[in-house]
Amino acid sequence: MAKPIGLEVSLAVSEAVRLCDCDVVAAYPITPQTHIVEHLSELVANGHLNAAYIPVESEQSAMSSCIGSSAAGARTFTATSSQGLALMNEMLYIAPVLRTPIVMAIANRALSAPINIWNDHSDIMSVRDAGWVGLFAENGQEALDLTIVSFRVAEDRQVSLPVTLNIDGFTLSHFIEPILLPTLEEVAAYLPPFKPLVKLDIAKPISMGLLGTPESYAESRKATDDVLLGSLSVIKKAFAEFHKAFGREYKAVETYKSDDAETVLLTMGSISETAMTAVDEMREKGEKVGLVRLRVWRPFPSEDFLQAVSKAKNLAVIDRHISLGVPFGPVCLEAKSLLYDAPARPSVTNFILGLGGRDVTREDFKEITQKAKALSGKSQSRFDLIGVWE
Amino acid sequence: MIKGIDALMKASDLPDAFTAEPGSTLAFKTGDWRSLRPKLDREKCIYCAFCYIYCPDGVYQDMGKDEKYFKPDLDYCKGCGICAHECPKKCIEMVLEEV
């Protein structure tokens, strides 16, 4: 039985990329993602990973290089954060339609302004419609495991789409945690060689990146949406086979003590572990509270989500981003729109916290639980910003 | 027949990754974009090849030393009128495309 080793979570992601025998890494450093690609450049330079490391001049070039290398049949990885992700924006919308599998770790960080290098989810929310599969890790082991799963999902020929693996910047990326490293052989048995759906090949040329006229643009966007929605079953299968191979189980929607819960909290990312501790403490005092976490953010796991929350009396949706100009956060909007047609639906409230690296504590989840109960059956006109100084 | 992206193709029939075989624009005829058509007065034409050189879509074909003129392929001519503008003898007239 392998022993866990102490490893910074960023480096665990890099090690996972090494174990996946990645062919091309094209990246530009940006806080708090830098350690991931810095360690990858060391692995390549020291001969531990046989890959081309492309030090590009911007994130726009990083993503362009990734699309090109993936189209040429290379297993491709990059990582970024915040402004870097924003600079990639135009290329992010291109990769899914070209069906180029790329794995991108995002050490989630707030978007400027004001300049802020700390954690929230405003970066990933800004590209939620781009067509990428989106997964969230809650701790270091998950970050390593889900990097491997991400390659498997991205390169599955039924999917052939790029994947973002979201890890909270600093609060997850910079922590040193005990991590089990699988062997190269174990990963190779789980992750088959990359056989691209379409490939740039001199012997058999194709044109990629065509003009989509008014007669074909809508059809092409719908075709990509069909593939993205259909990827959920592939993701679930990849989770199930990971469980079989490595003994660690993942689900599209994770639940914690939510079966008999009156009030359910909905979270994504590393704050879920704090929320679990808060749920335990509230349960000890007799509070019927539980937790539901979205592991898969795109494609939105609608049925699993509805099944997990529909029995609750109150649903407190926690967002880590303000969608400026809209009364509710993006996760809450998804939840509310799905629940609108549900035969039985909980009373939904929205809380935003942990913006720009503001600490998220167990007390915050206790406060949210009490507020959700107090608002039960009443309508909330706008999100409640927890811990705001006003 | 070269496979390309055809107009009015269903989402389910589109090729994977929205790709096409090389040269697929041959199958994509742009002639129906045209509202004006070039009409050549062969009496005035001096066979100088300005129309052939300036055409941005390369639709002019050399008809050879016996015929001594250049003929536009109307399957692809978009009717931009650059040939008529550049012709030193003003022997190309842009006439209304009759539907």
Short mmCIF file of C-alpha atoms in Angstrom, two decimals:
data_model
loop_
_atom_site.label_atom_id
_atom_site.label_comp_id
_atom_site.label_asym_id
_atom_site.label_seq_id
_atom_site.Cartn_x
_atom_site.Cartn_y
_atom_site.Cartn_z
CA MET A 1 0.00 0.00 0.00
CA ALA A 2 1.41 3.32 -1.06
CA LYS A 3 2.07 5.92 1.60
CA PRO A 4 0.85 9.49 1.25
CA ILE A 5 3.56 12.12 0.86
CA GLY A 6 3.44 15.78 1.85
CA LEU A 7 3.05 17.80 -1.35
CA GLU A 8 1.92 21.29 -2.26
CA VAL A 9 -1.39 20.94 -4.12
CA SER A 10 -0.07 22.89 -7.16
CA LEU A 11 2.81 20.42 -7.41
CA ALA A 12 0.38 17.51 -7.04
CA VAL A 13 -1.38 18.79 -10.18
CA SER A 14 1.98 19.00 -12.01
CA GLU A 15 2.84 15.47 -10.86
CA ALA A 16 -0.52 14.27 -12.17
CA VAL A 17 0.30 15.84 -15.55
CA ARG A 18 3.65 13.97 -15.49
CA LEU A 19 1.88 10.70 -14.62
CA CYS A 20 -0.48 11.28 -17.56
CA ASP A 21 2.58 11.50 -19.85
CA CYS A 22 1.47 14.83 -21.29
CA ASP A 23 3.06 15.83 -24.63
CA VAL A 24 2.75 19.62 -24.69
CA VAL A 25 2.54 22.26 -21.97
CA ALA A 26 2.04 25.84 -23.19
CA ALA A 27 1.61 28.30 -20.37
CA TYR A 28 2.27 31.76 -19.02
CA PRO A 29 2.85 32.25 -15.30
CA ILE A 30 0.27 34.07 -13.22
CA THR A 31 -0.41 34.09 -9.47
CA PRO A 32 -1.67 31.84 -7.89
CA GLN A 33 -1.26 29.26 -10.66
CA THR A 34 2.49 29.77 -11.22
CA HIS A 35 3.74 26.85 -9.13
CA ILE A 36 1.93 24.37 -11.36
CA VAL A 37 3.66 25.37 -14.59
CA GLU A 38 6.93 26.25 -12.84
CA HIS A 39 7.16 22.69 -11.54
CA LEU A 40 6.17 21.32 -14.95
CA SER A 41 8.99 23.28 -16.61
CA GLU A 42 11.39 21.70 -14.08
CA LEU A 43 10.02 18.23 -14.77
CA VAL A 44 10.53 18.76 -18.51
CA ALA A 45 14.00 20.36 -18.11
CA ASN A 46 15.18 17.56 -15.81
CA GLY A 47 13.96 14.85 -18.13
CA HIS A 48 11.19 13.50 -15.88
CA LEU A 49 8.51 14.39 -18.41
CA ASN A 50 9.08 13.93 -22.13
CA ALA A 51 7.08 16.93 -23.29
CA ALA A 52 7.47 20.16 -25.25
CA TYR A 53 7.23 23.09 -22.84
CA ILE A 54 6.28 26.23 -24.76
CA PRO A 55 7.01 29.43 -22.83
CA VAL A 56 4.61 31.77 -24.59
CA GLU A 57 4.35 35.56 -24.38
CA SER A 58 0.73 35.74 -23.19
CA GLU A 59 -2.23 33.59 -22.20
CA GLN A 60 -3.88 34.28 -25.55
CA SER A 61 -0.84 32.64 -27.15
CA ALA A 62 -0.87 29.87 -24.54
CA MET A 63 -4.41 28.86 -25.47
CA SER A 64 -3.70 29.26 -29.21
CA SER A 65 -0.70 26.93 -28.85
CA CYS A 66 -2.79 24.45 -26.89
CA ILE A 67 -5.50 24.36 -29.57
CA GLY A 68 -2.84 23.81 -32.25
CA SER A 69 -0.97 21.10 -30.38
CA SER A 70 -4.18 19.27 -29.46
CA ALA A 71 -5.30 19.45 -33.11
CA ALA A 72 -1.96 17.89 -34.07
CA GLY A 73 -2.72 14.94 -31.77
CA ALA A 74 -0.64 15.89 -28.71
CA ARG A 75 -1.86 15.42 -25.14
CA THR A 76 -2.04 19.04 -24.00
CA PHE A 77 -2.08 20.86 -20.68
CA THR A 78 -2.06 24.45 -19.49
CA ALA A 79 -2.92 26.34 -16.33
CA THR A 80 -3.98 29.90 -15.54
CA SER A 81 -5.85 32.21 -13.18
CA SER A 82 -8.05 35.30 -13.28
CA GLN A 83 -6.66 37.92 -15.71
CA GLY A 84 -4.82 35.17 -17.56
CA LEU A 85 -8.09 33.34 -18.16
CA ALA A 86 -9.67 36.62 -19.23
CA LEU A 87 -6.87 37.17 -21.77
CA MET A 88 -7.53 33.69 -23.20
CA ASN A 89 -11.20 34.47 -23.65
CA GLU A 90 -11.50 34.55 -27.45
CA MET A 91 -9.58 31.28 -27.81
CA LEU A 92 -11.63 29.60 -25.05
CA TYR A 93 -14.75 29.82 -27.19
CA ILE A 94 -12.94 28.28 -30.18
CA ALA A 95 -11.47 25.12 -28.61
CA PRO A 96 -14.82 23.35 -27.92
CA VAL A 97 -16.25 23.80 -31.43
CA LEU A 98 -12.94 22.56 -32.92
CA ARG A 99 -13.30 19.59 -30.51
CA THR A 100 -9.72 19.98 -29.26
CA PRO A 101 -9.21 18.20 -25.93
CA ILE A 102 -7.07 20.31 -23.58
CA VAL A 103 -6.82 20.07 -19.80
CA MET A 104 -6.50 23.42 -18.05
CA ALA A 105 -6.07 23.81 -14.31
CA ILE A 106 -7.46 27.09 -13.04
CA ALA A 107 -6.22 28.25 -9.64
CA ASN A 108 -9.35 30.33 -9.15
CA ARG A 109 -8.72 33.98 -8.39
CA ALA A 110 -10.78 37.18 -8.36
CA LEU A 111 -10.92 39.34 -11.47
CA SER A 112 -9.73 42.97 -11.32
CA ALA A 113 -10.66 45.71 -10.48
CA PRO A 114 -9.56 46.36 -7.81
CA ILE A 115 -6.42 44.30 -8.36
CA ASN A 116 -6.72 41.24 -6.18
CA ILE A 117 -4.71 38.04 -6.36
CA TRP A 118 -6.81 36.04 -3.93
CA ASN A 119 -9.47 33.39 -4.29
CA ASP A 120 -13.04 33.52 -5.50
CA HIS A 121 -14.86 32.13 -8.55
CA SER A 122 -15.21 35.24 -10.72
CA ASP A 123 -12.67 33.95 -13.27
CA ILE A 124 -14.42 30.65 -14.09
CA MET A 125 -17.86 32.29 -14.00
CA SER A 126 -16.72 34.71 -16.70
CA VAL A 127 -16.22 31.81 -19.13
CA ARG A 128 -19.08 29.58 -18.05
CA ASP A 129 -20.72 29.66 -21.51
CA ALA A 130 -17.57 28.88 -23.52
CA GLY A 131 -18.34 25.16 -23.92
CA TRP A 132 -15.66 23.64 -21.68
CA VAL A 133 -16.33 20.80 -19.28
CA GLY A 134 -15.83 22.22 -15.75
CA LEU A 135 -14.83 20.21 -12.68
CA PHE A 136 -14.19 21.41 -9.11
CA ALA A 137 -11.71 19.88 -6.65
CA GLU A 138 -12.09 20.38 -2.91
CA ASN A 139 -8.72 19.12 -1.59
CA GLY A 140 -5.25 18.10 -2.78
CA GLN A 141 -5.97 14.46 -3.45
CA GLU A 142 -8.99 15.43 -5.51
CA ALA A 143 -6.88 17.94 -7.46
CA LEU A 144 -4.46 15.15 -8.43
CA ASP A 145 -7.18 12.58 -9.10
CA LEU A 146 -9.36 14.92 -11.12
CA THR A 147 -6.41 16.02 -13.29
CA ILE A 148 -6.13 12.38 -14.40
CA VAL A 149 -9.91 12.10 -14.82
CA SER A 150 -9.90 15.35 -16.83
CA PHE A 151 -7.54 13.92 -19.46
CA ARG A 152 -9.64 10.79 -19.69
CA VAL A 153 -12.88 12.76 -20.19
CA ALA A 154 -11.36 15.36 -22.54
CA GLU A 155 -9.84 12.76 -24.86
CA ASP A 156 -12.80 10.37 -24.91
CA ARG A 157 -13.83 10.45 -28.58
CA GLN A 158 -17.48 10.84 -27.61
CA VAL A 159 -16.48 14.05 -25.77
CA SER A 160 -13.31 15.45 -27.40
CA LEU A 161 -13.74 18.74 -25.56
CA PRO A 162 -11.46 20.88 -23.39
CA VAL A 163 -11.80 20.59 -19.60
CA THR A 164 -11.18 23.09 -16.81
CA LEU A 165 -10.13 21.70 -13.46
CA ASN A 166 -10.89 24.34 -10.85
CA ILE A 167 -8.84 24.52 -7.68
CA ASP A 168 -9.25 27.46 -5.33
CA GLY A 169 -6.24 29.77 -5.55
CA PHE A 170 -4.04 29.82 -2.42
CA THR A 171 -6.66 28.26 -0.10
CA LEU A 172 -6.17 25.03 -2.03
CA SER A 173 -3.35 25.55 -4.56
CA HIS A 174 -0.72 26.60 -1.98
CA PHE A 175 -1.51 24.15 0.81
CA ILE A 176 0.73 21.21 1.60
CA GLU A 177 -1.40 18.12 2.02
CA PRO A 178 -0.82 14.37 2.36
CA ILE A 179 -1.26 13.00 -1.16
CA LEU A 180 -1.20 9.48 -2.60
CA LEU A 181 0.71 9.40 -5.88
CA PRO A 182 -0.32 6.60 -8.23
CA THR A 183 2.33 4.98 -10.41
CA LEU A 184 2.88 5.63 -14.11
CA GLU A 185 1.66 2.08 -14.85
CA GLU A 186 -1.55 2.55 -12.86
CA VAL A 187 -2.32 5.80 -14.66
CA ALA A 188 -1.46 4.30 -18.06
CA ALA A 189 -3.92 1.48 -17.38
CA TYR A 190 -6.67 4.03 -16.63
CA LEU A 191 -5.83 6.59 -19.32
CA PRO A 192 -5.55 5.13 -22.83
CA PRO A 193 -3.27 6.81 -25.42
CA PHE A 194 -4.74 9.90 -27.06
CA LYS A 195 -6.44 9.04 -30.34
CA PRO A 196 -7.83 12.32 -31.65
CA LEU A 197 -11.29 12.56 -33.18
CA VAL A 198 -9.93 14.90 -35.87
CA LYS A 199 -6.27 15.50 -36.51
CA LEU A 200 -4.08 17.85 -38.50
CA ASP A 201 -2.18 15.37 -40.63
CA ILE A 202 -0.07 16.21 -43.70
CA ALA A 203 -0.88 12.82 -45.25
CA LYS A 204 -4.63 13.41 -44.89
CA PRO A 205 -5.27 17.14 -44.81
CA ILE A 206 -8.39 18.82 -43.42
CA SER A 207 -9.41 22.43 -42.91
CA MET A 208 -10.11 23.46 -39.30
CA GLY A 209 -11.58 26.73 -38.09
CA LEU A 210 -13.97 27.30 -40.98
CA LEU A 211 -16.36 30.14 -41.63
CA GLY A 212 -19.81 29.44 -40.20
CA THR A 213 -22.32 31.34 -42.32
CA PRO A 214 -25.82 32.27 -41.07
CA GLU A 215 -26.85 28.92 -42.57
CA SER A 216 -24.47 26.81 -40.47
CA TYR A 217 -23.37 28.78 -37.36
CA ALA A 218 -26.40 27.92 -35.22
CA GLU A 219 -26.17 24.25 -36.19
CA SER A 220 -22.51 24.13 -35.22
CA ARG A 221 -23.16 25.73 -31.81
CA LYS A 222 -26.01 23.28 -31.19
CA ALA A 223 -23.84 20.32 -32.23
CA THR A 224 -21.23 21.41 -29.65
CA ASP A 225 -23.91 21.83 -26.98
CA ASP A 226 -25.22 18.33 -27.73
CA VAL A 227 -21.72 16.92 -27.21
CA LEU A 228 -21.18 18.89 -23.98
CA LEU A 229 -24.51 17.79 -22.51
CA GLY A 230 -23.78 14.22 -23.57
CA SER A 231 -20.39 14.31 -21.83
CA LEU A 232 -22.03 13.92 -18.41
CA SER A 233 -22.45 10.17 -18.92
CA VAL A 234 -18.78 9.88 -19.96
CA ILE A 235 -17.73 11.86 -16.86
CA LYS A 236 -19.77 9.53 -14.64
CA LYS A 237 -18.22 6.49 -16.31
CA ALA A 238 -14.74 7.98 -15.86
CA PHE A 239 -15.52 8.51 -12.15
CA ALA A 240 -16.78 4.94 -11.78
CA GLU A 241 -13.70 3.46 -13.44
CA PHE A 242 -11.44 5.69 -11.37
CA HIS A 243 -13.15 4.32 -8.27
CA LYS A 244 -12.53 0.79 -9.49
CA ALA A 245 -8.86 1.46 -10.30
CA PHE A 246 -7.84 3.73 -7.42
CA GLY A 247 -10.50 3.21 -4.73
CA ARG A 248 -11.55 6.85 -4.48
CA GLU A 249 -15.13 7.67 -5.44
CA TYR A 250 -16.36 10.83 -7.16
CA LYS A 251 -19.86 11.89 -8.16
CA ALA A 252 -21.20 14.66 -10.38
CA VAL A 253 -23.13 16.00 -7.38
CA GLU A 254 -21.73 15.13 -3.97
CA THR A 255 -23.92 15.01 -0.88
CA TYR A 256 -23.12 15.18 2.82
CA LYS A 257 -25.77 14.45 5.45
CA SER A 258 -28.38 15.89 3.10
CA ASP A 259 -30.79 12.94 2.88
CA ASP A 260 -32.95 13.95 5.84
CA ALA A 261 -31.88 17.61 5.93
CA GLU A 262 -34.45 20.35 6.29
CA THR A 263 -31.94 22.98 5.17
CA VAL A 264 -29.43 22.16 2.46
CA LEU A 265 -26.37 24.29 1.66
CA LEU A 266 -25.05 24.24 -1.93
CA THR A 267 -21.34 24.86 -2.49
CA MET A 268 -18.53 24.38 -5.04
CA GLY A 269 -14.81 24.04 -4.36
CA SER A 270 -12.64 23.97 -1.25
CA ILE A 271 -15.06 25.84 1.04
CA SER A 272 -17.10 22.62 0.97
CA GLU A 273 -14.71 21.07 3.51
CA THR A 274 -15.26 23.99 5.91
CA ALA A 275 -18.98 23.64 5.27
CA MET A 276 -18.84 19.92 6.16
CA THR A 277 -17.26 20.74 9.53
CA ALA A 278 -19.92 23.39 10.11
CA VAL A 279 -22.65 20.84 9.22
CA ASP A 280 -21.15 18.38 11.74
CA GLU A 281 -21.17 21.03 14.48
CA MET A 282 -24.74 22.09 13.70
CA ARG A 283 -25.87 18.45 13.55
CA GLU A 284 -24.44 17.92 17.06
CA LYS A 285 -26.80 20.65 18.25
CA GLY A 286 -29.75 18.96 16.54
CA GLU A 287 -29.94 21.20 13.45
CA LYS A 288 -31.28 19.23 10.47
CA VAL A 289 -28.78 20.63 7.98
CA GLY A 290 -26.90 19.02 5.10
CA LEU A 291 -24.58 19.88 2.24
CA VAL A 292 -24.73 19.37 -1.53
CA ARG A 293 -21.64 20.15 -3.62
CA LEU A 294 -21.37 20.50 -7.38
CA ARG A 295 -18.33 18.51 -8.50
CA VAL A 296 -19.32 18.99 -12.16
CA TRP A 297 -20.22 22.59 -13.01
CA ARG A 298 -20.39 22.13 -16.81
CA PRO A 299 -22.29 20.32 -18.18
CA PHE A 300 -24.68 21.24 -15.39
CA PRO A 301 -25.73 17.92 -13.78
CA SER A 302 -29.40 18.92 -13.72
CA GLU A 303 -31.02 15.60 -12.79
CA ASP A 304 -28.49 14.73 -10.08
CA PHE A 305 -28.87 18.23 -8.67
CA LEU A 306 -32.68 18.08 -8.59
CA GLN A 307 -32.58 14.66 -6.96
CA ALA A 308 -30.16 15.91 -4.29
CA VAL A 309 -32.08 19.04 -3.27
CA SER A 310 -35.75 18.46 -4.05
CA LYS A 311 -36.64 16.90 -0.68
CA ALA A 312 -35.25 19.81 1.33
CA LYS A 313 -37.41 22.56 2.79
CA ASN A 314 -34.77 25.24 2.34
CA LEU A 315 -31.92 25.50 -0.14
CA ALA A 316 -29.17 28.03 0.59
CA VAL A 317 -27.14 28.53 -2.60
CA ILE A 318 -23.64 29.85 -1.97
CA ASP A 319 -21.95 31.85 -4.72
CA ARG A 320 -18.35 33.06 -4.86
CA HIS A 321 -19.00 35.69 -7.54
CA ILE A 322 -21.33 38.64 -8.04
CA SER A 323 -22.94 38.73 -11.44
CA LEU A 324 -23.05 42.54 -11.53
CA GLY A 325 -26.47 43.90 -12.38
CA VAL A 326 -28.38 40.69 -11.56
CA PRO A 327 -30.08 40.10 -8.18
CA PHE A 328 -28.60 36.61 -7.73
CA GLY A 329 -25.27 34.85 -8.24
CA PRO A 330 -24.66 32.51 -11.20
CA VAL A 331 -24.98 29.23 -9.27
CA CYS A 332 -28.25 30.44 -7.73
CA LEU A 333 -29.61 31.38 -11.16
CA GLU A 334 -28.95 27.83 -12.40
CA ALA A 335 -30.57 26.34 -9.29
CA LYS A 336 -33.62 28.58 -9.48
CA SER A 337 -34.21 28.03 -13.19
CA LEU A 338 -34.03 24.26 -12.78
CA LEU A 339 -36.26 24.22 -9.71
CA TYR A 340 -38.93 26.43 -11.30
CA ASP A 341 -40.47 23.46 -13.11
CA ALA A 342 -39.84 20.93 -10.33
CA PRO A 343 -43.03 19.45 -8.79
CA ALA A 344 -41.73 20.05 -5.27
CA ARG A 345 -39.16 22.73 -4.67
CA PRO A 346 -37.37 24.11 -1.65
CA SER A 347 -37.41 27.74 -0.66
CA VAL A 348 -34.25 29.09 -2.36
CA THR A 349 -32.03 31.76 -0.85
CA ASN A 350 -28.70 33.09 -2.15
CA PHE A 351 -25.60 33.99 -0.16
CA ILE A 352 -22.36 35.34 -1.58
CA LEU A 353 -19.17 35.04 0.43
CA GLY A 354 -15.42 34.68 0.21
CA LEU A 355 -14.93 37.32 -2.48
CA GLY A 356 -11.36 38.33 -3.29
CA GLY A 357 -9.91 36.00 -0.67
CA ARG A 358 -12.10 37.04 2.30
CA ASP A 359 -11.94 34.24 4.86
CA VAL A 360 -14.80 31.73 4.84
CA THR A 361 -15.42 30.30 8.30
CA ARG A 362 -17.64 27.67 9.91
CA GLU A 363 -19.54 30.54 11.56
CA ASP A 364 -20.47 31.87 8.10
CA PHE A 365 -22.25 28.60 7.27
CA LYS A 366 -24.07 28.66 10.63
CA GLU A 367 -25.21 32.22 9.94
CA ILE A 368 -26.35 31.22 6.44
CA THR A 369 -28.31 28.26 7.82
CA GLN A 370 -30.16 30.47 10.30
CA LYS A 371 -30.88 33.11 7.66
CA ALA A 372 -32.13 30.49 5.16
CA LYS A 373 -34.49 29.14 7.81
CA ALA A 374 -35.74 32.62 8.71
CA LEU A 375 -36.40 33.38 5.01
CA SER A 376 -38.19 30.05 4.42
CA GLY A 377 -41.28 30.58 2.29
CA LYS A 378 -40.50 34.29 1.83
CA SER A 379 -38.94 35.79 -1.25
CA GLN A 380 -35.47 37.28 -1.17
CA SER A 381 -35.15 40.29 -3.46
CA ARG A 382 -31.37 40.13 -3.77
CA PHE A 383 -28.41 38.01 -2.66
CA ASP A 384 -27.13 38.42 0.91
CA LEU A 385 -23.41 39.30 1.01
CA ILE A 386 -22.09 37.50 4.07
CA GLY A 387 -19.53 39.28 6.24
CA VAL A 388 -19.73 42.54 4.30
CA TRP A 389 -18.70 45.65 6.21
CA GLU A 390 -21.37 48.30 5.79
CA MET B 1 -17.28 15.82 -54.90
CA ILE B 2 -15.38 17.61 -52.15
CA LYS B 3 -17.10 17.55 -48.78
CA GLY B 4 -17.56 20.92 -47.17
CA ILE B 5 -20.05 22.64 -44.91
CA ASP B 6 -23.23 22.93 -46.94
CA ALA B 7 -25.86 25.53 -46.38
CA LEU B 8 -28.90 24.19 -44.50
CA MET B 9 -27.01 21.25 -43.02
CA LYS B 10 -28.62 19.80 -39.89
CA ALA B 11 -26.61 20.00 -36.64
CA SER B 12 -26.50 16.21 -36.49
CA ASP B 13 -25.10 15.96 -40.03
CA LEU B 14 -22.24 18.44 -39.55
CA PRO B 15 -18.78 16.90 -39.74
CA ASP B 16 -17.01 16.44 -36.38
CA ALA B 17 -15.20 19.56 -35.20
CA PHE B 18 -16.71 21.60 -38.06
CA THR B 19 -13.91 20.55 -40.41
CA ALA B 20 -13.78 20.21 -44.17
CA GLU B 21 -11.66 18.48 -46.75
CA PRO B 22 -9.07 20.69 -48.46
CA GLY B 23 -10.33 22.84 -51.32
CA SER B 24 -13.88 22.69 -50.00
CA THR B 25 -14.59 26.29 -51.01
CA LEU B 26 -14.85 24.96 -54.59
CA ALA B 27 -18.13 23.40 -53.49
CA PHE B 28 -19.26 26.68 -51.98
CA LYS B 29 -20.52 28.74 -54.90
CA THR B 30 -20.58 32.43 -54.15
CA GLY B 31 -21.96 33.61 -57.48
CA ASP B 32 -25.41 34.16 -56.04
CA TRP B 33 -24.06 36.91 -53.77
CA ARG B 34 -23.73 39.05 -56.90
CA SER B 35 -26.04 41.92 -57.75
CA LEU B 36 -23.95 43.28 -60.65
CA ARG B 37 -22.38 41.16 -63.38
CA PRO B 38 -19.28 42.07 -65.46
CA LYS B 39 -20.09 42.39 -69.18
CA LEU B 40 -17.15 42.49 -71.57
CA ASP B 41 -17.03 44.41 -74.83
CA ARG B 42 -14.63 42.18 -76.79
CA GLU B 43 -14.23 44.81 -79.56
CA LYS B 44 -12.43 47.14 -77.12
CA CYS B 45 -10.56 44.46 -75.13
CA ILE B 46 -6.77 44.49 -75.66
CA TYR B 47 -6.13 41.22 -73.77
CA CYS B 48 -3.95 43.05 -71.20
CA ALA B 49 -4.90 40.72 -68.26
CA PHE B 50 -5.60 43.56 -65.79
CA CYS B 51 -8.97 41.95 -64.94
CA TYR B 52 -7.25 38.59 -64.42
CA ILE B 53 -4.57 40.12 -62.15
CA TYR B 54 -6.82 42.40 -60.09
CA CYS B 55 -9.73 40.00 -59.49
CA PRO B 56 -9.63 39.34 -55.69
CA ASP B 57 -11.34 35.96 -56.12
CA GLY B 58 -9.30 34.73 -59.09
CA VAL B 59 -12.38 33.95 -61.13
CA TYR B 60 -11.00 35.15 -64.51
CA GLN B 61 -9.79 32.43 -66.84
CA ASP B 62 -7.42 33.02 -69.74
CA MET B 63 -9.25 32.00 -72.93
CA GLY B 64 -5.95 31.71 -74.84
CA LYS B 65 -4.06 33.39 -77.67
CA ASP B 66 -6.71 32.61 -80.30
CA GLU B 67 -9.70 33.94 -78.36
CA LYS B 68 -7.65 36.75 -76.71
CA TYR B 69 -9.83 37.61 -73.74
CA PHE B 70 -10.43 36.64 -70.12
CA LYS B 71 -13.73 35.14 -68.98
CA PRO B 72 -15.09 35.32 -65.41
CA ASP B 73 -16.42 32.12 -63.81
CA LEU B 74 -19.88 33.29 -62.79
CA ASP B 75 -20.24 30.44 -60.26
CA TYR B 76 -17.80 32.35 -58.03
CA CYS B 77 -17.76 36.00 -59.25
CA LYS B 78 -19.23 38.13 -56.43
CA GLY B 79 -19.73 41.15 -58.68
CA CYS B 80 -17.36 43.49 -56.83
CA GLY B 81 -16.56 45.46 -59.98
CA ILE B 82 -12.82 45.78 -59.40
CA CYS B 83 -12.16 44.40 -62.92
CA ALA B 84 -14.36 47.09 -64.44
CA HIS B 85 -12.68 49.80 -62.35
CA GLU B 86 -9.15 48.69 -63.27
CA CYS B 87 -9.74 47.96 -66.97
CA PRO B 88 -7.57 50.52 -68.88
CA LYS B 89 -9.87 50.42 -71.89
CA LYS B 90 -13.09 50.60 -69.85
CA CYS B 91 -14.45 47.66 -71.79
CA ILE B 92 -16.04 45.94 -68.78
CA GLU B 93 -19.45 47.22 -67.78
CA MET B 94 -21.18 46.15 -64.55
CA VAL B 95 -24.77 45.32 -65.48
CA LEU B 96 -27.65 44.54 -63.19
CA GLU B 97 -27.95 40.81 -62.45
CA GLU B 98 -31.41 39.80 -63.62
CA VAL B 99 -33.10 37.34 -61.28
#
